[in-house]
Short mmCIF file of C-alpha atoms in Angstrom, two decimals:
data_model
loop_
_atom_site.label_atom_id
_atom_site.label_comp_id
_atom_site.label_asym_id
_atom_site.label_seq_id
_atom_site.Cartn_x
_atom_site.Cartn_y
_atom_site.Cartn_z
CA MET A 26 -28.03 25.52 8.41
CA PRO A 27 -25.87 22.50 9.02
CA ILE A 28 -23.40 23.47 6.31
CA ARG A 29 -23.07 26.98 5.26
CA VAL A 30 -22.37 27.26 1.40
CA GLU A 31 -21.17 30.78 0.42
CA ASP A 32 -19.55 32.54 -2.57
CA ASP A 33 -16.28 34.15 -2.01
CA ALA A 34 -17.33 37.95 -1.76
CA THR A 35 -14.94 38.46 -4.61
CA ASP A 36 -14.97 35.70 -6.73
CA PRO A 37 -18.02 33.79 -7.20
CA ARG A 38 -16.06 30.97 -9.04
CA VAL A 39 -14.69 30.02 -5.45
CA THR A 40 -17.11 28.37 -2.88
CA VAL A 41 -16.68 28.56 0.72
CA LEU A 42 -18.23 25.13 2.95
CA THR A 43 -18.50 25.85 6.38
CA ILE A 44 -19.54 23.02 8.69
CA ASP A 45 -21.26 24.86 11.34
CA ARG A 46 -21.72 23.09 14.63
CA PRO A 47 -19.29 24.65 16.98
CA GLU A 48 -21.23 23.70 19.97
CA ALA A 49 -20.23 20.04 19.15
CA ARG A 50 -16.57 20.60 17.92
CA ASN A 51 -18.16 20.70 14.23
CA ALA A 52 -18.62 16.78 14.65
CA LEU A 53 -21.05 15.37 11.85
CA ASP A 54 -24.13 13.97 13.14
CA PRO A 55 -26.59 12.16 10.41
CA GLU A 56 -27.76 15.63 9.34
CA HIS A 57 -24.65 17.52 8.95
CA GLN A 58 -23.14 14.33 7.28
CA ALA A 59 -25.71 14.34 4.59
CA ALA A 60 -25.68 17.94 4.21
CA LEU A 61 -22.07 17.97 3.40
CA GLY A 62 -22.63 15.41 1.03
CA ASP A 63 -25.14 17.32 -0.65
CA ALA A 64 -22.99 20.72 -0.53
CA VAL A 65 -19.77 19.10 -2.05
CA PHE A 66 -21.92 17.19 -4.91
CA ALA A 67 -23.54 20.43 -5.56
CA PHE A 68 -20.20 22.19 -6.06
CA GLU A 69 -18.90 19.34 -8.19
CA SER A 70 -22.01 19.68 -10.60
CA ASP A 71 -21.79 23.42 -10.80
CA ASP A 72 -19.89 24.40 -14.04
CA THR A 73 -19.43 27.87 -12.77
CA LYS A 74 -17.53 26.82 -9.48
CA LEU A 75 -14.23 26.13 -10.09
CA VAL A 76 -12.54 25.66 -6.52
CA ALA A 77 -13.73 25.21 -2.96
CA VAL A 78 -12.71 25.96 0.53
CA LEU A 79 -13.62 23.81 3.47
CA THR A 80 -13.61 24.95 6.95
CA GLY A 81 -15.10 24.72 10.33
CA ALA A 82 -17.18 27.12 12.13
CA GLY A 83 -15.62 29.17 15.27
CA ASP A 84 -11.99 29.45 16.21
CA THR A 85 -11.03 26.35 17.84
CA THR A 86 -12.14 23.38 15.99
CA PHE A 87 -11.97 22.26 12.20
CA SER A 88 -13.89 19.04 12.92
CA ALA A 89 -13.88 16.42 15.51
CA GLY A 90 -15.12 14.02 12.78
CA ALA A 91 -17.92 11.75 13.53
CA ASP A 92 -20.62 12.58 16.31
CA LEU A 93 -19.65 9.73 18.83
CA LYS A 94 -23.14 9.97 20.60
CA ARG A 95 -25.09 9.74 17.21
CA LEU A 96 -23.22 8.72 13.89
CA ILE A 97 -20.98 6.10 15.31
CA PRO A 98 -24.01 4.31 17.27
CA THR A 99 -26.05 4.24 14.40
CA TYR A 100 -23.51 3.03 12.17
CA ARG A 101 -22.39 0.10 14.72
CA HIS A 102 -25.99 -1.10 15.28
CA ARG A 103 -26.42 -1.45 11.45
CA VAL A 104 -22.98 -3.24 11.09
CA ARG A 105 -23.58 -5.65 14.06
CA ALA A 106 -27.01 -6.27 12.39
CA GLY A 107 -25.10 -7.91 9.56
CA GLU A 108 -25.20 -4.69 7.08
CA ASP A 109 -22.19 -3.38 5.20
CA PRO A 110 -23.09 0.20 5.00
CA PRO A 111 -20.39 2.68 3.43
CA TRP A 112 -18.34 4.78 5.71
CA ASN A 113 -17.50 8.38 4.75
CA PHE A 114 -17.48 12.12 5.49
CA GLY A 115 -19.51 14.26 3.07
CA GLY A 116 -18.82 11.75 0.47
CA PHE A 117 -15.82 13.14 -0.72
CA THR A 118 -13.45 11.01 1.49
CA ALA A 119 -14.59 7.93 -0.30
CA THR A 120 -15.30 9.03 -3.89
CA GLU A 121 -13.23 10.78 -6.73
CA ARG A 122 -13.79 14.45 -7.27
CA ALA A 123 -12.66 16.45 -10.49
CA LYS A 124 -12.42 20.01 -8.55
CA PRO A 125 -9.66 21.35 -6.30
CA LEU A 126 -10.73 21.33 -2.61
CA ILE A 127 -8.79 23.43 -0.10
CA ALA A 128 -9.24 22.70 3.79
CA ALA A 129 -8.53 25.63 5.94
CA VAL A 130 -8.05 23.97 9.28
CA ASN A 131 -9.20 26.56 11.95
CA GLY A 132 -7.98 24.36 14.99
CA HIS A 133 -8.34 20.89 15.79
CA ALA A 134 -8.78 18.43 13.16
CA LEU A 135 -9.23 14.98 14.80
CA ALA A 136 -10.41 11.73 13.75
CA GLY A 137 -12.77 12.09 10.61
CA GLY A 138 -11.87 15.72 10.61
CA LEU A 139 -8.36 14.88 9.71
CA GLU A 140 -9.91 12.23 7.26
CA MET A 141 -11.52 15.32 5.58
CA ALA A 142 -8.40 17.38 5.63
CA LEU A 143 -6.42 14.27 4.24
CA ALA A 144 -8.88 14.15 1.40
CA CYS A 145 -8.43 17.76 0.27
CA ASP A 146 -5.90 18.50 -2.26
CA ILE A 147 -4.18 21.58 -0.12
CA ARG A 148 -4.03 21.90 3.55
CA LEU A 149 -3.48 25.46 5.12
CA CYS A 150 -4.01 25.62 9.02
CA SER A 151 -4.06 28.11 11.64
CA GLN A 152 -1.31 28.21 14.68
CA ASN A 153 -3.72 26.67 17.09
CA ALA A 154 -4.60 23.58 15.10
CA THR A 155 -3.82 20.07 15.79
CA PHE A 156 -4.10 16.84 13.76
CA GLY A 157 -4.90 13.35 15.04
CA LEU A 158 -6.46 10.18 14.42
CA ALA A 159 -7.71 9.02 17.85
CA GLU A 160 -10.06 6.17 16.79
CA THR A 161 -7.99 3.40 18.62
CA LYS A 162 -8.78 5.52 21.78
CA TRP A 163 -12.33 4.41 21.35
CA ALA A 164 -11.69 0.99 20.27
CA ILE A 165 -12.36 1.38 16.41
CA ILE A 166 -10.05 2.38 13.42
CA PRO A 167 -10.00 5.37 11.21
CA GLY A 168 -12.46 4.15 8.43
CA ALA A 169 -12.65 6.94 5.91
CA GLY A 170 -9.20 7.02 4.14
CA GLY A 171 -7.24 7.83 7.75
CA THR A 172 -4.97 4.48 7.12
CA VAL A 173 -4.58 5.14 3.60
CA ARG A 174 -3.84 8.97 3.17
CA LEU A 175 -1.84 9.56 6.24
CA PRO A 176 1.08 7.14 5.48
CA ARG A 177 1.29 8.99 1.93
CA ALA A 178 1.29 12.26 3.36
CA VAL A 179 3.79 12.00 6.42
CA PRO A 180 6.61 9.46 7.24
CA LEU A 181 5.29 6.17 7.90
CA GLY A 182 6.78 5.84 11.35
CA LEU A 183 5.13 9.16 12.31
CA ALA A 184 1.76 7.82 10.64
CA MET A 185 2.09 4.63 12.48
CA GLU A 186 2.70 6.61 15.70
CA MET A 187 -0.48 8.82 15.26
CA ILE A 188 -2.87 5.87 14.13
CA LEU A 189 -1.73 3.52 17.07
CA SER A 190 -1.54 5.84 19.85
CA GLY A 191 -4.11 8.07 18.96
CA GLU A 192 -2.02 11.08 20.10
CA PRO A 193 -2.11 14.53 17.99
CA ILE A 194 0.67 16.80 16.64
CA ASP A 195 0.57 20.18 16.46
CA ALA A 196 0.59 22.84 13.86
CA ALA A 197 4.36 23.11 13.81
CA GLU A 198 5.16 19.25 13.35
CA ALA A 199 2.16 19.31 10.75
CA HIS A 200 4.25 21.68 8.67
CA ARG A 201 7.52 20.40 9.35
CA VAL A 202 6.39 16.97 8.19
CA GLY A 203 4.50 18.33 5.07
CA LEU A 204 1.17 17.52 6.12
CA VAL A 205 -0.01 21.17 5.72
CA ASN A 206 1.25 23.59 3.16
CA ARG A 207 1.51 26.64 5.50
CA VAL A 208 0.55 27.65 9.15
CA VAL A 209 -0.82 31.30 9.52
CA PRO A 210 -2.43 33.09 12.13
CA LEU A 211 -6.10 32.44 12.64
CA ARG A 212 -7.54 35.60 11.49
CA GLU A 213 -5.42 35.32 8.27
CA LEU A 214 -6.34 31.64 7.47
CA LEU A 215 -9.54 32.22 5.42
CA PRO A 216 -8.19 35.10 3.65
CA ARG A 217 -5.04 33.06 2.87
CA ALA A 218 -7.12 30.29 1.66
CA LEU A 219 -9.22 32.10 -0.39
CA GLU A 220 -6.36 33.99 -2.14
CA LEU A 221 -4.81 30.54 -3.09
CA ALA A 222 -8.30 29.38 -4.23
CA ARG A 223 -8.74 32.51 -6.45
CA SER A 224 -5.22 31.98 -7.95
CA ILE A 225 -6.10 28.33 -8.80
CA ALA A 226 -9.52 29.63 -10.30
CA ASP A 227 -7.50 32.02 -12.49
CA ARG A 228 -5.55 29.21 -14.31
CA GLY A 229 -7.26 27.10 -17.44
CA PRO A 230 -9.88 25.02 -15.67
CA LEU A 231 -9.52 22.21 -17.85
CA ALA A 232 -5.73 22.12 -17.15
CA VAL A 233 -6.37 22.30 -13.45
CA ARG A 234 -8.43 19.46 -13.46
CA GLU A 235 -6.36 17.17 -15.73
CA ALA A 236 -3.16 18.07 -13.78
CA ARG A 237 -4.78 17.33 -10.41
CA ALA A 238 -6.01 14.10 -11.91
CA ARG A 239 -3.00 12.85 -13.35
CA VAL A 240 -0.99 13.49 -10.03
CA LEU A 241 -3.74 11.39 -7.96
CA ASP A 242 -3.74 8.96 -10.70
CA GLY A 243 0.16 8.43 -10.92
CA LEU A 244 0.78 7.85 -7.45
CA GLY A 245 -0.68 4.40 -7.79
CA LEU A 246 1.09 3.63 -11.08
CA GLU A 247 4.33 2.32 -12.41
CA HIS A 248 6.54 5.11 -13.94
CA ASP A 249 5.73 4.16 -17.58
CA GLU A 250 2.26 4.07 -17.36
CA ALA A 251 2.04 7.24 -15.44
CA MET A 252 4.07 9.07 -17.99
CA ALA A 253 1.93 7.72 -20.77
CA ARG A 254 -1.24 8.71 -19.29
CA GLU A 255 0.37 12.18 -18.44
CA HIS A 256 1.10 12.51 -22.15
CA ALA A 257 -2.48 11.35 -23.32
CA ALA A 258 -3.57 14.16 -20.86
CA PHE A 259 -1.11 16.94 -22.27
CA LEU A 260 -2.52 15.93 -25.81
CA ARG A 261 -6.09 16.16 -24.57
CA VAL A 262 -5.20 19.82 -23.10
CA MET A 263 -3.31 20.87 -26.05
CA ARG A 264 -6.23 20.50 -28.31
CA THR A 265 -8.56 22.92 -26.30
CA ASP A 266 -9.33 26.39 -27.16
CA ASP A 267 -8.03 27.61 -23.75
CA ALA A 268 -4.55 26.20 -24.46
CA GLU A 269 -4.53 28.62 -27.51
CA GLU A 270 -5.97 31.33 -25.43
CA GLY A 271 -3.40 31.19 -22.65
CA PRO A 272 -0.12 31.71 -25.00
CA ALA A 273 -2.11 34.27 -26.85
CA ALA A 274 -2.95 36.27 -23.74
CA PHE A 275 0.84 35.93 -22.51
CA ALA A 276 2.11 37.36 -25.96
CA GLU A 277 -0.49 39.90 -25.98
CA LYS A 278 0.27 41.08 -22.34
CA ARG A 279 -3.30 40.67 -21.08
CA PRO A 280 -5.09 38.50 -18.75
CA PRO A 281 -6.47 35.28 -20.31
CA ARG A 282 -10.30 34.82 -20.87
CA TYR A 283 -10.54 30.81 -20.30
CA GLU A 284 -13.82 29.40 -21.25
CA GLY A 285 -13.35 25.82 -20.36
CA ARG A 286 -13.26 24.40 -23.77
#
């Protein structure tokens, strides 16, 4: 199976998406690209699934991005023939999502691999991880959000260095500059990512989605407009049944029973 889609063993609200092509450093050929897009779409469309974790098969590479032997040549041929086809990875690097996606970076996240990690909401990595946008080495540029998201995730000078030189940084540097939330031993990476996913899944699902949307939306807005949209979202959430259930559960010292309404 090109992309493994599995429920978390202890919480079916959490989905694990694994790029399963370790023999090619989990690079995406056309088949894996399509399968990843289908898997992300299915997760987004399933109301019973609240959080997903994206990782790579094996213990050395999260993903090397696009398959330089198959995906890139096919795309380049179409462009040189005069077409303007979309360029993204699994759809989610180019389109909006509603649900949280956590990257469990189990090794090298290079080129499109880093762009996929950047498109996730939260990033954890193993100690052997590296992060780089190597496209200029092959006379192309990052085209799935790399030049947009990396400068928003790390200092501008470092983003410029990584993009223009194509040289990667290691896990310790990625954590120091805030590219990843935490660095853990490889054997602990997926369990830690799943622990975080379960924690998010326990929260009010409508509140999580609205809060996530307001954070991302607010990055591109003037302060007053961002505040106004936050207030409107606050009112929407306060009108929900879940917003009544949460404080009631707290007062009664019991776990809340959220129904997403």
